[in-house]
Amino acid sequence: MAKRSSLFLRIVEGKNLPAKDITGSSDPYCIVKIDNEAIIRTATVWKTLSPFWGEEYEVHLPPTFHSVSFYVMDEDALSRDDVIGKACVTRDVLTEHPKGYSGWLNLTEIDPDEEVQGEIHLQIEILGSDAARKLRCKVFEARDLARKDRNGASDPFVRVRYNSKTQESSVVKKSCYPRWNESFEFDLDESATEKLCIEVWDWDLVSRNDFLGKVVFNIQGSQTVQQEEGWFRLRPDKSKPRVDEGNLGSLQLQVRLRDETVLPGSYYQPLVQLLCQEVKAGPKDGKLSLITLIDETTTAECRQEVAINLVKLFLGQGLAKEFLDLLFQLELDKTDEPNTLFRSNSLASKSMESFLKVAGMQYLHSVLGPTVNRVFDEKKYIELDPSKVEIKDIGCSGLHRIQTESEVIQQSTQHLQSYLTDLLITIARSVRTCPATIRATFRQLFRRVEEHFPENKHKNVKFIAVTSFLCLRFFSPAIMSPKLFHLREKHADARTSRTLLLLAKAIQTVGNMDAAASRAKESWMAPLQPTVQQSISQMKEFITKLIDIEEKEEVDQPKAQTLVVKEGPLFIHKSKGKGPLLSSSFKKLYFSLTSEALSFAKTPNSKKSSFITLSNIRAAEKVEEKSFGSSHVMQIIYADEAGQLEMAYLQCKCVNELNQWLSALRKVCVNNAEMLCSYHPGVFKGDKWSCCHQKDKTVLGCDKTRHGVTLQEWNDPLDPDLESQLIFRHLFGVRELMREKYLEMLTEKNENVLLSQSGDPQNVDGPTRLFQVLRDLEDAHHTALFSSGTLADRNRNCLLELQT
């Protein structure tokens, strides 16, 4: 049994932000921190006090996290970025909102005494006889303390207070992972009301010492306990009253926490087998289909999530095409008018849309990437709508003239025609690069629609069924929002965004295969119609080739490819010692992470050298900024041929790229048996580690590894147990609705309904067996929770709550 937590984040927009620049505006972006560790950076929205981001993320993380914080920053090109304000959502708040928290949060000023992080290792002990009892507090070490000094570290010391007496430890210079190993004793006073307080401070020679956090214990009533030891999370100082700092604006967020208890895979086998049997059987004449029942009882609110989970489950079972084919047939049976086919957000539409993103994101990048990059690079002014045309001067000084509206539209038409032509040429050439499973699924869709809406009665409907997904739900959204599909790192500016919107409209028109209807709706798109008409012919020819795939090709193609998980340029630094690289400075190379190894090359097209085999990786973690004087550096700890641990240090260009690489590495190594539990976030320089100052290079690490912190991506490795658990949770939540719908359907078909003592139907079919499977899984979860609850109750009797 495993407990997994996922945090869904949607950073929508900000409003009424204060101006930080001399222009009376700001250039805002957001940094998202989970327990003070930066995980996400949004794009910068330039010159606005009401930015819109609309960025979505999902983070997998340990169940022990405490809060998620959103820092709104103002980007400055020449100086340090300004902090605008902060909003924080605690785990307790998210637990109170099981469907997620959504709304506006006021930004607050950052209080240095509340910006604490890290943990401290303590031992509390009561000594002596009843007549003269002593309270001893032993301070061993701390980890991941806040960086308060300009050198990227702190100079921490500990201050222990009890019963109006104060003692202090020595100061450890330039370390966020200090080791003290000092003890402090106090006379135990049973009548004292003051609590034992352990504070951590950053020592400063000139200015005021900086607060790093504290831990407080209530000693009263604990005389019976002789000793307690553990790691404890440092807390902020809440004793000071908060001063009203005025209006800093607000941030609109959507945050949802999902905690899952995932059972061993054997528990989910009956559910998975039942779903697979229903898909393999296909539509049954006169009999109720379990997939039909799921479709009928899935609400619009959760349809997207259910669709993703089902698609991933059937992809793992090799039945994605069959599952989607079944949905196609169910949708066609309910559709009489071809103009409405697959245009609603039905389970079939959402499942196909999710399938394209999971299986075809790499294909999308290869097709759209060149054209989208060209639009960003050229930054041309393009506008076809006369009501939005901006008249501007052209020509050199002394000879300039006003460009007319017709000239702007004519020039814009030429640019758009060029972009659209290039894109259609790339699409036409992409038949062989399109994943075989997508081609086979489109083939099934094409055939089913052709059977239901024959070409002689319904022209082009079978082609439009394909383009309704490929163009309208896949290509067009990616063109309009390239950052959300990882085609670009930043949002487009206003001019580029308008060009992308016009190009997306053109692709939608091609997908609808009705240039006349588009011209009637937006007459100003008329200059583009000749190119659009030609593109429709090209698209039909492309689809005809796309679906021309044999069964053997469908089976053989995936085996010939090595899955590329992530690739891109990074800067590498290799410390002295044996290894493939001996350079003492960072060097730019092109890295490729596959399902087998991490390799590198000088350029994307040059021959790759094997670097690290995945089975040898022991950890992938961040490096302290002070170690190299550079930010966004990660380390890969791996075993060499002799079994000795080596470190490779790779520098990324931004916090997002850093976390994406760490996430990808952790996912592909999830099944490695010898992953480390601790590591050194610094480097071994001279004769000691820069983080904890220990002089033994082979000593255990001073910080805990974070294997469980990953970012959700469309190309993530499939996790059958998790997907099964998510499907069970949904079906269990709607079981009463499913039962009512099932009985209603049976009544409509005039079938006899046999009920058990519990009220469940006993007819021998898919839905009836599903109700039994859900009951069995519910019992298994109750047993698992009871076992873990017993342990929790036992731990609750301890004096101190351990935060290990």
Coordinates of C-alpha atoms in Angstrom, one line a residue, residues 304 308 311 324 345 347-358 469 473-474 477 485 714:
Q304 CA -12.0 15.4 -18.4
I308 CA -7.6 10.8 -19.0
V311 CA -7.3 6.4 -21.7
L324 CA -12.0 4.7 -28.3
N345 CA -17.7 17.6 -24.6
L347 CA -16.8 11.2 -22.9
A348 CA -15.9 10.1 -26.5
S349 CA -14.7 13.7 -27.4
K350 CA -12.8 14.1 -24.1
S351 CA -11.2 10.7 -24.3
M352 CA -10.0 11.2 -27.9
E353 CA -8.6 14.6 -27.0
S354 CA -6.8 13.2 -24.0
F355 CA -5.5 10.3 -26.1
L356 CA -3.9 12.7 -28.7
K357 CA -2.1 14.6 -25.9
V358 CA -0.9 11.5 -24.1
F469 CA -10.0 16.1 -33.3
R473 CA -8.9 20.0 -30.5
F474 CA -5.2 19.4 -31.0
P477 CA -5.3 25.0 -29.2
F485 CA 1.7 22.8 -24.9
W714 CA 1.4 14.2 -20.8

